[in-house]
PDB file of C-alpha atoms in Angstrom:
ATOM      1  CA  UNK A   1      -6.641 -20.296  -4.564  1.00 67.00           C
ATOM      2  CA  UNK A   2     -10.062 -20.872  -6.071  1.00 73.00           C
ATOM      3  CA  UNK A   3     -10.219 -17.264  -7.295  1.00 81.00           C
ATOM      4  CA  UNK A   4      -6.735 -16.869  -8.807  1.00 81.00           C
ATOM      5  CA  UNK A   5      -8.011 -17.877 -12.244  1.00 84.00           C
ATOM      6  CA  UNK A   6     -10.826 -15.283 -12.279  1.00 90.00           C
ATOM      7  CA  UNK A   7     -10.033 -12.868 -15.113  1.00 91.00           C
ATOM      8  CA  UNK A   8     -11.091  -9.274 -15.708  1.00 95.00           C
ATOM      9  CA  UNK A   9     -10.076  -6.991 -18.601  1.00 93.00           C
ATOM     10  CA  UNK A  10      -6.588  -5.547 -18.286  1.00 90.00           C
ATOM     11  CA  UNK A  11      -6.446  -2.262 -16.306  1.00 91.00           C
ATOM     12  CA  UNK A  12      -9.809  -2.971 -14.648  1.00 97.00           C
ATOM     13  CA  UNK A  13     -10.471  -0.689 -11.689  1.00 98.00           C
ATOM     14  CA  UNK A  14     -12.325  -1.803  -8.565  1.00 98.00           C
ATOM     15  CA  UNK A  15     -13.967   0.343  -5.908  1.00 98.00           C
ATOM     16  CA  UNK A  16     -14.234  -1.374  -2.541  1.00 98.00           C
ATOM     17  CA  UNK A  17     -16.393   0.450  -0.026  1.00 98.00           C
ATOM     18  CA  UNK A  18     -15.622  -0.396   3.563  1.00 97.00           C
ATOM     19  CA  UNK A  19     -12.210  -1.277   2.202  1.00 97.00           C
ATOM     20  CA  UNK A  20     -10.413  -0.689   5.510  1.00 97.00           C
ATOM     21  CA  UNK A  21     -12.660  -3.179   7.281  1.00 95.00           C
ATOM     22  CA  UNK A  22     -12.198  -6.901   7.808  1.00 95.00           C
ATOM     23  CA  UNK A  23     -13.749  -8.168   4.577  1.00 96.00           C
ATOM     24  CA  UNK A  24     -12.960  -5.073   2.525  1.00 97.00           C
ATOM     25  CA  UNK A  25      -9.238  -5.041   3.276  1.00 97.00           C
ATOM     26  CA  UNK A  26      -8.947  -8.702   2.319  1.00 97.00           C
ATOM     27  CA  UNK A  27     -10.644  -7.923  -0.991  1.00 98.00           C
ATOM     28  CA  UNK A  28      -8.247  -5.008  -1.551  1.00 98.00           C
ATOM     29  CA  UNK A  29      -5.262  -7.253  -0.916  1.00 97.00           C
ATOM     30  CA  UNK A  30      -6.506 -10.051  -3.200  1.00 97.00           C
ATOM     31  CA  UNK A  31      -7.219  -7.708  -6.118  1.00 97.00           C
ATOM     32  CA  UNK A  32      -3.886  -5.926  -5.768  1.00 97.00           C
ATOM     33  CA  UNK A  33      -2.134  -9.305  -5.750  1.00 96.00           C
ATOM     34  CA  UNK A  34      -3.958 -10.188  -8.964  1.00 96.00           C
ATOM     35  CA  UNK A  35      -2.655  -7.002 -10.600  1.00 95.00           C
ATOM     36  CA  UNK A  36      -5.765  -4.798 -10.703  1.00 97.00           C
ATOM     37  CA  UNK A  37      -6.310  -1.179  -9.672  1.00 98.00           C
ATOM     38  CA  UNK A  38      -8.091  -0.719  -6.360  1.00 98.00           C
ATOM     39  CA  UNK A  39      -9.796   2.333  -4.881  1.00 98.00           C
ATOM     40  CA  UNK A  40     -10.774   1.995  -1.223  1.00 98.00           C
ATOM     41  CA  UNK A  41     -13.557   4.134   0.260  1.00 98.00           C
ATOM     42  CA  UNK A  42     -13.912   4.085   4.046  1.00 98.00           C
ATOM     43  CA  UNK A  43     -14.703   6.617   6.779  1.00 96.00           C
ATOM     44  CA  UNK A  44     -12.785   4.517   9.356  1.00 95.00           C
ATOM     45  CA  UNK A  45     -15.773   4.351  11.713  1.00 91.00           C
ATOM     46  CA  UNK A  46     -15.607   0.554  11.785  1.00 89.00           C
ATOM     47  CA  UNK A  47     -12.545  -0.158   9.646  1.00 91.00           C
ATOM     48  CA  UNK A  48      -8.955   0.521  10.638  1.00 94.00           C
ATOM     49  CA  UNK A  49      -6.233   2.323   8.720  1.00 96.00           C
ATOM     50  CA  UNK A  50      -3.806  -0.368   9.914  1.00 95.00           C
ATOM     51  CA  UNK A  51      -5.678  -2.860   7.693  1.00 96.00           C
ATOM     52  CA  UNK A  52      -4.734  -0.941   4.539  1.00 97.00           C
ATOM     53  CA  UNK A  53      -1.384   0.511   5.614  1.00 97.00           C
ATOM     54  CA  UNK A  54       0.525  -2.244   3.736  1.00 96.00           C
ATOM     55  CA  UNK A  55      -1.078  -1.096   0.440  1.00 97.00           C
ATOM     56  CA  UNK A  56      -0.746   2.686   0.786  1.00 97.00           C
ATOM     57  CA  UNK A  57       2.473   2.935  -1.224  1.00 96.00           C
ATOM     58  CA  UNK A  58       1.227   0.626  -3.972  1.00 97.00           C
ATOM     59  CA  UNK A  59       0.771   2.726  -7.121  1.00 97.00           C
ATOM     60  CA  UNK A  60      -2.350   0.725  -8.014  1.00 97.00           C
ATOM     61  CA  UNK A  61      -4.030   1.542  -4.678  1.00 98.00           C
ATOM     62  CA  UNK A  62      -5.957   4.691  -3.757  1.00 98.00           C
ATOM     63  CA  UNK A  63      -7.615   5.512  -0.440  1.00 98.00           C
ATOM     64  CA  UNK A  64     -10.537   7.911  -0.066  1.00 98.00           C
ATOM     65  CA  UNK A  65     -11.545   8.798   3.489  1.00 98.00           C
ATOM     66  CA  UNK A  66     -15.269   9.348   3.038  1.00 97.00           C
ATOM     67  CA  UNK A  67     -18.768   8.262   4.020  1.00 97.00           C
ATOM     68  CA  UNK A  68     -21.248   6.442   1.758  1.00 97.00           C
ATOM     69  CA  UNK A  69     -24.118   8.323   3.413  1.00 96.00           C
ATOM     70  CA  UNK A  70     -22.869  11.367   1.438  1.00 97.00           C
ATOM     71  CA  UNK A  71     -23.879  11.046  -2.228  1.00 98.00           C
ATOM     72  CA  UNK A  72     -21.173  13.442  -3.444  1.00 98.00           C
ATOM     73  CA  UNK A  73     -18.540  11.161  -1.911  1.00 98.00           C
ATOM     74  CA  UNK A  74     -20.078   8.127  -3.650  1.00 98.00           C
ATOM     75  CA  UNK A  75     -20.285  10.024  -6.945  1.00 98.00           C
ATOM     76  CA  UNK A  76     -16.606  10.964  -6.781  1.00 98.00           C
ATOM     77  CA  UNK A  77     -15.542   7.465  -5.719  1.00 98.00           C
ATOM     78  CA  UNK A  78     -17.307   5.815  -8.687  1.00 98.00           C
ATOM     79  CA  UNK A  79     -15.556   7.950 -11.319  1.00 98.00           C
ATOM     80  CA  UNK A  80     -13.617   5.742 -13.725  1.00 98.00           C
ATOM     81  CA  UNK A  81     -14.541   2.537 -11.871  1.00 98.00           C
ATOM     82  CA  UNK A  82     -15.427  -0.725 -13.641  1.00 98.00           C
ATOM     83  CA  UNK A  83     -16.580  -2.830 -10.680  1.00 98.00           C
ATOM     84  CA  UNK A  84     -17.943  -1.963  -7.231  1.00 98.00           C
ATOM     85  CA  UNK A  85     -17.662  -4.363  -4.285  1.00 98.00           C
ATOM     86  CA  UNK A  86     -19.879  -2.636  -1.715  1.00 98.00           C
ATOM     87  CA  UNK A  87     -18.902  -3.854   1.768  1.00 97.00           C
ATOM     88  CA  UNK A  88     -19.480  -0.634   3.729  1.00 96.00           C
ATOM     89  CA  UNK A  89     -22.107  -1.116   6.411  1.00 94.00           C
ATOM     90  CA  UNK A  90     -22.672  -1.171  10.122  1.00 91.00           C
ATOM     91  CA  UNK A  91     -22.799  -4.756  11.370  1.00 86.00           C
ATOM     92  CA  UNK A  92     -24.079  -6.393  14.571  1.00 84.00           C
ATOM     93  CA  UNK A  93     -27.661  -7.391  15.313  1.00 87.00           C
ATOM     94  CA  UNK A  94     -27.706  -6.213  18.970  1.00 86.00           C
ATOM     95  CA  UNK A  95     -26.148  -2.842  18.146  1.00 91.00           C
ATOM     96  CA  UNK A  96     -28.798  -2.263  15.453  1.00 92.00           C
ATOM     97  CA  UNK A  97     -31.516  -2.795  18.051  1.00 94.00           C
ATOM     98  CA  UNK A  98     -29.952  -0.020  20.130  1.00 94.00           C
ATOM     99  CA  UNK A  99     -29.512   2.468  17.267  1.00 95.00           C
ATOM    100  CA  UNK A 100     -31.850   1.732  14.334  1.00 96.00           C
ATOM    101  CA  UNK A 101     -31.616   5.230  12.813  1.00 96.00           C
ATOM    102  CA  UNK A 102     -27.857   4.896  12.422  1.00 95.00           C
ATOM    103  CA  UNK A 103     -28.411   1.648  10.515  1.00 95.00           C
ATOM    104  CA  UNK A 104     -31.020   3.266   8.296  1.00 95.00           C
ATOM    105  CA  UNK A 105     -28.625   6.116   7.463  1.00 94.00           C
ATOM    106  CA  UNK A 106     -25.592   3.951   6.745  1.00 94.00           C
ATOM    107  CA  UNK A 107     -26.863   0.605   5.485  1.00 96.00           C
ATOM    108  CA  UNK A 108     -29.901   1.713   3.478  1.00 97.00           C
ATOM    109  CA  UNK A 109     -29.230   5.293   2.415  1.00 97.00           C
ATOM    110  CA  UNK A 110     -25.527   4.580   1.962  1.00 97.00           C
ATOM    111  CA  UNK A 111     -26.109   1.560  -0.270  1.00 98.00           C
ATOM    112  CA  UNK A 112     -28.738   3.456  -2.260  1.00 98.00           C
ATOM    113  CA  UNK A 113     -26.249   6.292  -2.781  1.00 98.00           C
ATOM    114  CA  UNK A 114     -23.673   3.811  -4.041  1.00 98.00           C
ATOM    115  CA  UNK A 115     -26.103   2.157  -6.465  1.00 98.00           C
ATOM    116  CA  UNK A 116     -27.173   5.548  -7.805  1.00 98.00           C
ATOM    117  CA  UNK A 117     -23.563   6.646  -8.317  1.00 98.00           C
ATOM    118  CA  UNK A 118     -22.752   3.315  -9.972  1.00 98.00           C
ATOM    119  CA  UNK A 119     -25.587   3.831 -12.476  1.00 98.00           C
ATOM    120  CA  UNK A 120     -24.368   7.360 -13.241  1.00 98.00           C
ATOM    121  CA  UNK A 121     -20.826   6.135 -13.949  1.00 98.00           C
ATOM    122  CA  UNK A 122     -21.914   3.015 -15.893  1.00 98.00           C
ATOM    123  CA  UNK A 123     -20.292   0.507 -13.540  1.00 98.00           C
ATOM    124  CA  UNK A 124     -20.204  -2.988 -15.089  1.00 98.00           C
ATOM    125  CA  UNK A 125     -21.135  -4.938 -11.960  1.00 98.00           C
ATOM    126  CA  UNK A 126     -22.227  -3.954  -8.460  1.00 98.00           C
ATOM    127  CA  UNK A 127     -21.602  -6.728  -5.912  1.00 98.00           C
ATOM    128  CA  UNK A 128     -22.868  -5.903  -2.431  1.00 98.00           C
ATOM    129  CA  UNK A 129     -22.818  -7.400   1.059  1.00 97.00           C
ATOM    130  CA  UNK A 130     -26.069  -8.858   2.322  1.00 97.00           C
ATOM    131  CA  UNK A 131     -26.473 -11.200   5.302  1.00 96.00           C
ATOM    132  CA  UNK A 132     -27.808 -14.548   6.486  1.00 94.00           C
ATOM    133  CA  UNK A 133     -29.832 -12.529   9.031  1.00 93.00           C
ATOM    134  CA  UNK A 134     -32.301 -11.944   6.209  1.00 95.00           C
ATOM    135  CA  UNK A 135     -33.739 -15.432   6.884  1.00 95.00           C
ATOM    136  CA  UNK A 136     -35.146 -14.179  10.187  1.00 93.00           C
ATOM    137  CA  UNK A 137     -37.519 -16.538  11.958  1.00 91.00           C
ATOM    138  CA  UNK A 138     -37.631 -19.149   9.187  1.00 93.00           C
ATOM    139  CA  UNK A 139     -36.993 -22.520  10.909  1.00 91.00           C
ATOM    140  CA  UNK A 140     -36.025 -24.269   7.674  1.00 93.00           C
ATOM    141  CA  UNK A 141     -32.525 -25.766   7.431  1.00 93.00           C
ATOM    142  CA  UNK A 142     -30.537 -25.466   5.325  1.00 96.00           C
ATOM    143  CA  UNK A 143     -31.384 -21.879   4.376  1.00 96.00           C
ATOM    144  CA  UNK A 144     -32.374 -21.603   0.708  1.00 97.00           C
ATOM    145  CA  UNK A 145     -32.785 -18.391  -1.277  1.00 97.00           C
ATOM    146  CA  UNK A 146     -36.495 -17.674  -1.743  1.00 96.00           C
ATOM    147  CA  UNK A 147     -37.543 -19.215   1.575  1.00 95.00           C
ATOM    148  CA  UNK A 148     -37.039 -16.311   3.988  1.00 95.00           C
ATOM    149  CA  UNK A 149     -38.918 -15.603   7.210  1.00 94.00           C
ATOM    150  CA  UNK A 150     -39.701 -12.392   9.069  1.00 95.00           C
ATOM    151  CA  UNK A 151     -36.593 -10.360   9.869  1.00 94.00           C
ATOM    152  CA  UNK A 152     -35.775 -10.062  13.577  1.00 93.00           C
ATOM    153  CA  UNK A 153     -33.660  -6.904  13.810  1.00 94.00           C
ATOM    154  CA  UNK A 154     -33.098  -3.482  12.222  1.00 96.00           C
ATOM    155  CA  UNK A 155     -29.798  -4.817  10.837  1.00 95.00           C
ATOM    156  CA  UNK A 156     -31.567  -7.663   9.042  1.00 95.00           C
ATOM    157  CA  UNK A 157     -34.194  -5.233   7.742  1.00 97.00           C
ATOM    158  CA  UNK A 158     -31.502  -3.006   6.221  1.00 98.00           C
ATOM    159  CA  UNK A 159     -30.062  -5.988   4.354  1.00 98.00           C
ATOM    160  CA  UNK A 160     -33.504  -6.984   3.102  1.00 98.00           C
ATOM    161  CA  UNK A 161     -34.039  -3.445   1.795  1.00 98.00           C
ATOM    162  CA  UNK A 162     -30.598  -3.543   0.134  1.00 98.00           C
ATOM    163  CA  UNK A 163     -31.649  -6.669  -1.756  1.00 98.00           C
ATOM    164  CA  UNK A 164     -34.947  -5.097  -2.819  1.00 98.00           C
ATOM    165  CA  UNK A 165     -33.072  -2.038  -4.099  1.00 98.00           C
ATOM    166  CA  UNK A 166     -30.605  -4.334  -5.848  1.00 98.00           C
ATOM    167  CA  UNK A 167     -33.477  -5.913  -7.788  1.00 98.00           C
ATOM    168  CA  UNK A 168     -35.054  -2.530  -8.555  1.00 98.00           C
ATOM    169  CA  UNK A 169     -31.769  -1.047  -9.773  1.00 98.00           C
ATOM    170  CA  UNK A 170     -31.235  -4.067 -12.007  1.00 98.00           C
ATOM    171  CA  UNK A 171     -34.756  -4.083 -13.430  1.00 98.00           C
ATOM    172  CA  UNK A 172     -35.304  -0.343 -13.875  1.00 98.00           C
ATOM    173  CA  UNK A 173     -31.862   1.244 -14.193  1.00 98.00           C
ATOM    174  CA  UNK A 174     -29.875  -1.575 -15.792  1.00 97.00           C
ATOM    175  CA  UNK A 175     -27.281  -1.826 -13.010  1.00 98.00           C
ATOM    176  CA  UNK A 176     -26.017  -5.402 -12.773  1.00 98.00           C
ATOM    177  CA  UNK A 177     -26.252  -6.075  -9.036  1.00 98.00           C
ATOM    178  CA  UNK A 178     -25.445  -9.270  -7.146  1.00 98.00           C
ATOM    179  CA  UNK A 179     -26.051  -9.725  -3.407  1.00 98.00           C
ATOM    180  CA  UNK A 180     -23.778 -11.775  -1.142  1.00 98.00           C
ATOM    181  CA  UNK A 181     -25.630 -13.283   1.827  1.00 97.00           C
ATOM    182  CA  UNK A 182     -22.682 -13.784   4.161  1.00 97.00           C
ATOM    183  CA  UNK A 183     -22.878 -16.499   6.809  1.00 95.00           C
ATOM    184  CA  UNK A 184     -20.645 -15.697   9.828  1.00 91.00           C
ATOM    185  CA  UNK A 185     -17.430 -14.787   8.074  1.00 94.00           C
ATOM    186  CA  UNK A 186     -14.160 -15.114  10.004  1.00 95.00           C
ATOM    187  CA  UNK A 187     -10.421 -14.870   9.392  1.00 95.00           C
ATOM    188  CA  UNK A 188      -7.404 -12.567   9.390  1.00 95.00           C
ATOM    189  CA  UNK A 189      -7.975  -8.918  10.344  1.00 93.00           C
ATOM    190  CA  UNK A 190     -11.337  -9.532  12.046  1.00 92.00           C
ATOM    191  CA  UNK A 191     -11.358  -7.193  15.051  1.00 86.00           C
ATOM    192  CA  UNK A 192     -11.566  -8.900  18.487  1.00 83.00           C
ATOM    193  CA  UNK A 193     -12.217  -5.641  20.347  1.00 80.00           C
ATOM    194  CA  UNK A 194     -15.443  -3.938  21.340  1.00 63.00           C
ATOM    195  CA  UNK A 195     -18.778  -5.031  22.753  1.00 58.00           C
ATOM    196  CA  UNK A 196     -20.039  -6.080  19.321  1.00 55.00           C
ATOM    197  CA  UNK A 197     -17.030  -8.050  18.087  1.00 65.00           C
ATOM    198  CA  UNK A 198     -17.633 -11.375  16.329  1.00 84.00           C
ATOM    199  CA  UNK A 199     -17.517 -14.565  18.348  1.00 90.00           C
ATOM    200  CA  UNK A 200     -14.359 -16.225  16.953  1.00 93.00           C
ATOM    201  CA  UNK A 201     -11.939 -13.326  17.537  1.00 92.00           C
ATOM    202  CA  UNK A 202     -13.546 -12.696  20.950  1.00 91.00           C
ATOM    203  CA  UNK A 203     -12.979 -16.320  21.999  1.00 93.00           C
ATOM    204  CA  UNK A 204      -9.415 -16.328  20.667  1.00 93.00           C
ATOM    205  CA  UNK A 205      -8.505 -13.004  22.271  1.00 91.00           C
ATOM    206  CA  UNK A 206      -9.901 -14.019  25.670  1.00 92.00           C
ATOM    207  CA  UNK A 207      -8.119 -17.379  25.667  1.00 93.00           C
ATOM    208  CA  UNK A 208      -4.812 -15.832  24.602  1.00 92.00           C
ATOM    209  CA  UNK A 209      -5.189 -13.629  27.711  1.00 92.00           C
ATOM    210  CA  UNK A 210      -6.081 -16.687  29.855  1.00 93.00           C
ATOM    211  CA  UNK A 211      -9.611 -15.329  30.391  1.00 92.00           C
ATOM    212  CA  UNK A 212     -12.943 -17.168  30.201  1.00 93.00           C
ATOM    213  CA  UNK A 213     -15.029 -16.001  27.218  1.00 90.00           C
ATOM    214  CA  UNK A 214     -18.784 -15.553  27.508  1.00 90.00           C
ATOM    215  CA  UNK A 215     -21.157 -17.699  25.454  1.00 91.00           C
ATOM    216  CA  UNK A 216     -24.610 -16.248  24.862  1.00 86.00           C
ATOM    217  CA  UNK A 217     -27.325 -18.766  25.740  1.00 88.00           C
ATOM    218  CA  UNK A 218     -26.688 -22.476  26.271  1.00 91.00           C
ATOM    219  CA  UNK A 219     -24.026 -22.708  23.555  1.00 91.00           C
ATOM    220  CA  UNK A 220     -26.145 -24.906  21.307  1.00 92.00           C
ATOM    221  CA  UNK A 221     -26.765 -22.031  18.879  1.00 91.00           C
ATOM    222  CA  UNK A 222     -25.183 -23.091  15.579  1.00 92.00           C
ATOM    223  CA  UNK A 223     -23.614 -21.189  12.718  1.00 93.00           C
ATOM    224  CA  UNK A 224     -22.251 -21.827   9.225  1.00 95.00           C
ATOM    225  CA  UNK A 225     -18.798 -20.355   9.935  1.00 95.00           C
ATOM    226  CA  UNK A 226     -17.178 -19.284   6.659  1.00 96.00           C
ATOM    227  CA  UNK A 227     -13.503 -18.504   6.122  1.00 96.00           C
ATOM    228  CA  UNK A 228     -12.609 -15.162   4.503  1.00 97.00           C
ATOM    229  CA  UNK A 229     -10.996 -16.674   1.387  1.00 97.00           C
ATOM    230  CA  UNK A 230     -14.398 -18.111   0.416  1.00 97.00           C
ATOM    231  CA  UNK A 231     -15.802 -14.575   0.503  1.00 97.00           C
ATOM    232  CA  UNK A 232     -13.023 -13.293  -1.748  1.00 98.00           C
ATOM    233  CA  UNK A 233     -13.785 -16.071  -4.218  1.00 97.00           C
ATOM    234  CA  UNK A 234     -17.517 -15.314  -4.159  1.00 98.00           C
ATOM    235  CA  UNK A 235     -17.101 -11.578  -4.732  1.00 98.00           C
ATOM    236  CA  UNK A 236     -14.663 -11.960  -7.616  1.00 98.00           C
ATOM    237  CA  UNK A 237     -16.642 -14.696  -9.341  1.00 98.00           C
ATOM    238  CA  UNK A 238     -19.872 -12.716  -8.926  1.00 98.00           C
ATOM    239  CA  UNK A 239     -18.182  -9.622 -10.393  1.00 98.00           C
ATOM    240  CA  UNK A 240     -16.927 -11.661 -13.362  1.00 97.00           C
ATOM    241  CA  UNK A 241     -20.244 -13.446 -13.916  1.00 97.00           C
ATOM    242  CA  UNK A 242     -22.622 -12.934 -16.831  1.00 96.00           C
ATOM    243  CA  UNK A 243     -25.918 -11.044 -16.659  1.00 95.00           C
ATOM    244  CA  UNK A 244     -27.926 -14.163 -15.700  1.00 96.00           C
ATOM    245  CA  UNK A 245     -27.173 -13.477 -12.024  1.00 97.00           C
ATOM    246  CA  UNK A 246     -28.273  -9.842 -12.167  1.00 97.00           C
ATOM    247  CA  UNK A 247     -30.697  -8.738  -9.461  1.00 98.00           C
ATOM    248  CA  UNK A 248     -30.257 -11.916  -7.405  1.00 98.00           C
ATOM    249  CA  UNK A 249     -28.792 -12.580  -3.950  1.00 98.00           C
ATOM    250  CA  UNK A 250     -26.843 -15.697  -3.017  1.00 98.00           C
ATOM    251  CA  UNK A 251     -25.855 -17.604   0.102  1.00 98.00           C
ATOM    252  CA  UNK A 252     -22.106 -17.371   0.677  1.00 98.00           C
ATOM    253  CA  UNK A 253     -20.994 -20.029   3.143  1.00 97.00           C
ATOM    254  CA  UNK A 254     -19.551 -23.556   3.212  1.00 96.00           C
ATOM    255  CA  UNK A 255     -22.756 -25.417   4.012  1.00 92.00           C
ATOM    256  CA  UNK A 256     -21.711 -26.604   7.479  1.00 91.00           C
ATOM    257  CA  UNK A 257     -23.053 -26.119  10.981  1.00 93.00           C
ATOM    258  CA  UNK A 258     -21.037 -25.741  14.207  1.00 95.00           C
ATOM    259  CA  UNK A 259     -22.450 -25.023  17.674  1.00 94.00           C
ATOM    260  CA  UNK A 260     -20.867 -22.351  19.872  1.00 94.00           C
ATOM    261  CA  UNK A 261     -19.939 -25.069  22.377  1.00 95.00           C
ATOM    262  CA  UNK A 262     -18.092 -27.068  19.720  1.00 95.00           C
ATOM    263  CA  UNK A 263     -16.503 -23.895  18.358  1.00 95.00           C
ATOM    264  CA  UNK A 264     -15.202 -23.048  21.812  1.00 95.00           C
ATOM    265  CA  UNK A 265     -13.783 -26.548  22.350  1.00 95.00           C
ATOM    266  CA  UNK A 266     -11.998 -26.435  18.984  1.00 95.00           C
ATOM    267  CA  UNK A 267     -10.454 -23.004  19.622  1.00 95.00           C
ATOM    268  CA  UNK A 268      -9.413 -23.945  23.177  1.00 95.00           C
ATOM    269  CA  UNK A 269      -7.820 -27.150  21.862  1.00 94.00           C
ATOM    270  CA  UNK A 270      -5.914 -25.360  19.089  1.00 93.00           C
ATOM    271  CA  UNK A 271      -4.605 -22.807  21.598  1.00 93.00           C
ATOM    272  CA  UNK A 272      -3.757 -25.422  24.243  1.00 93.00           C
ATOM    273  CA  UNK A 273      -6.226 -23.819  26.664  1.00 93.00           C
ATOM    274  CA  UNK A 274      -8.559 -26.772  27.327  1.00 91.00           C
ATOM    275  CA  UNK A 275      -8.383 -26.058  31.058  1.00 93.00           C
ATOM    276  CA  UNK A 276     -10.204 -22.707  30.673  1.00 93.00           C
ATOM    277  CA  UNK A 277     -13.999 -23.076  30.755  1.00 93.00           C
ATOM    278  CA  UNK A 278     -16.411 -20.541  29.236  1.00 92.00           C
ATOM    279  CA  UNK A 279     -19.012 -18.510  31.084  1.00 93.00           C
ATOM    280  CA  UNK A 280     -22.644 -18.577  29.948  1.00 92.00           C
ATOM    281  CA  UNK A 281     -24.952 -15.584  29.678  1.00 89.00           C
ATOM    282  CA  UNK A 282     -28.430 -14.798  28.331  1.00 88.00           C
ATOM    283  CA  UNK A 283     -29.412 -15.196  24.688  1.00 85.00           C
ATOM    284  CA  UNK A 284     -28.923 -12.095  22.545  1.00 76.00           C
ATOM    285  CA  UNK A 285     -32.045 -10.306  21.316  1.00 73.00           C
ATOM    286  CA  UNK A 286     -32.685 -10.683  17.586  1.00 71.00           C
ATOM    287  CA  UNK A 287     -30.359 -13.654  17.101  1.00 74.00           C
ATOM    288  CA  UNK A 288     -31.246 -16.570  14.860  1.00 75.00           C
ATOM    289  CA  UNK A 289     -30.898 -19.898  16.732  1.00 83.00           C
ATOM    290  CA  UNK A 290     -29.509 -21.998  13.866  1.00 86.00           C
ATOM    291  CA  UNK A 291     -27.877 -21.016  10.611  1.00 88.00           C
ATOM    292  CA  UNK A 292     -26.791 -23.358   7.832  1.00 94.00           C
ATOM    293  CA  UNK A 293     -26.652 -22.496   4.130  1.00 96.00           C
ATOM    294  CA  UNK A 294     -27.547 -24.269   0.928  1.00 97.00           C
ATOM    295  CA  UNK A 295     -24.874 -22.919  -1.451  1.00 97.00           C
ATOM    296  CA  UNK A 296     -25.987 -24.787  -4.561  1.00 98.00           C
ATOM    297  CA  UNK A 297     -27.332 -21.696  -6.361  1.00 98.00           C
ATOM    298  CA  UNK A 298     -24.019 -19.835  -6.095  1.00 98.00           C
ATOM    299  CA  UNK A 299     -22.197 -22.985  -7.206  1.00 97.00           C
ATOM    300  CA  UNK A 300     -24.473 -23.409 -10.204  1.00 98.00           C
ATOM    301  CA  UNK A 301     -24.848 -19.785 -11.291  1.00 98.00           C
ATOM    302  CA  UNK A 302     -21.297 -18.427 -11.012  1.00 97.00           C
ATOM    303  CA  UNK A 303     -19.040 -21.336 -10.093  1.00 96.00           C
ATOM    304  CA  UNK A 304     -18.579 -20.625  -6.394  1.00 97.00           C
ATOM    305  CA  UNK A 305     -16.793 -23.501  -4.648  1.00 95.00           C
ATOM    306  CA  UNK A 306     -16.370 -22.480  -1.010  1.00 93.00           C
ATOM    307  CA  UNK A 307     -13.450 -24.873  -0.775  1.00 92.00           C
ATOM    308  CA  UNK A 308     -11.967 -23.603   2.514  1.00 94.00           C
ATOM    309  CA  UNK A 309     -13.687 -25.591   5.251  1.00 93.00           C
ATOM    310  CA  UNK A 310     -14.273 -24.497   8.835  1.00 94.00           C
ATOM    311  CA  UNK A 311     -11.440 -26.398  10.562  1.00 94.00           C
ATOM    312  CA  UNK A 312      -8.812 -25.449   7.982  1.00 95.00           C
ATOM    313  CA  UNK A 313      -9.859 -21.795   8.095  1.00 95.00           C
ATOM    314  CA  UNK A 314      -9.968 -21.747  11.893  1.00 95.00           C
ATOM    315  CA  UNK A 315      -6.391 -22.986  12.066  1.00 95.00           C
ATOM    316  CA  UNK A 316      -5.281 -20.248   9.664  1.00 95.00           C
ATOM    317  CA  UNK A 317      -7.196 -17.579  11.578  1.00 95.00           C
ATOM    318  CA  UNK A 318      -5.723 -18.648  14.921  1.00 94.00           C
ATOM    319  CA  UNK A 319      -2.213 -18.567  13.444  1.00 94.00           C
ATOM    320  CA  UNK A 320      -2.884 -14.961  12.389  1.00 94.00           C
ATOM    321  CA  UNK A 321      -4.221 -13.940  15.797  1.00 92.00           C
ATOM    322  CA  UNK A 322      -1.286 -15.543  17.630  1.00 90.00           C
ATOM    323  CA  UNK A 323       1.041 -13.461  15.473  1.00 90.00           C
ATOM    324  CA  UNK A 324      -0.939 -10.205  15.618  1.00 87.00           C
ATOM    325  CA  UNK A 325      -2.531 -10.090  19.089  1.00 78.00           C
ATOM    326  CA  UNK A 326       0.738 -10.037  20.999  1.00 63.00           C
TER     327      UNK A 326
END
């Protein structure tokens, strides 16, 4: 594991918001396995208690059922914490277009509450989830920090505001923030259910049920699909980094590009379902056509490697779904 050698002071305590979600629960598990104390804050609106059930009886794990849009909850959760990994947010571009006020309340106000509480409790490092959607209508590939376009959805706007607050809280209040611009993360515990589920678990779930998944558009949309273990590495290395990264946001990906058509073929092949053909539907509003990251800044500034490539990660993810979607 590329993050197993990341060291924090003994008895370090981590707060992971959104800790019962896909990314958050994987961070909880990794930090517990490394021997640290973990406090998970989640209101279970998007996360699932089943994701953290294996940790509940661990004496180094604590679960708080609470909402980051409530400052008192954030204040309480930050007590005695050394590092915050802020993953709590509402995802999905199309859903944000339908309910922008919900995204404002959770993604902007909630993150601001967490930063404010982290300042109050003198947290050492505040690592937070941003998104590749921040690049908006910029046609440039690969995507490079500092060359962003106009955002295309309320979701993307909330992430842009998070980054602006991250810089402000670093510059004015001395909170060491680092933003993680995630590029289409996938892997174990990613939920295949619901209208806004991510594409990989939706494809896998449909094929396991011998159904034809729907592809939005012509299938030539491309993404920099990034396996979950790369995200764990990025968060831990960012949390352990020196102050030179403070106030910045970084691309977290593997630097590849896979079309939805090729993704579908690969998943169908791995599941032995090549005979099932996908259905095609309209493009989704607010979606970026192509996404591919330049990860050189994260590599240079805090030693991120992103060593788990797309095909290796996809095989691992499919193994997990075959075991857990019975």
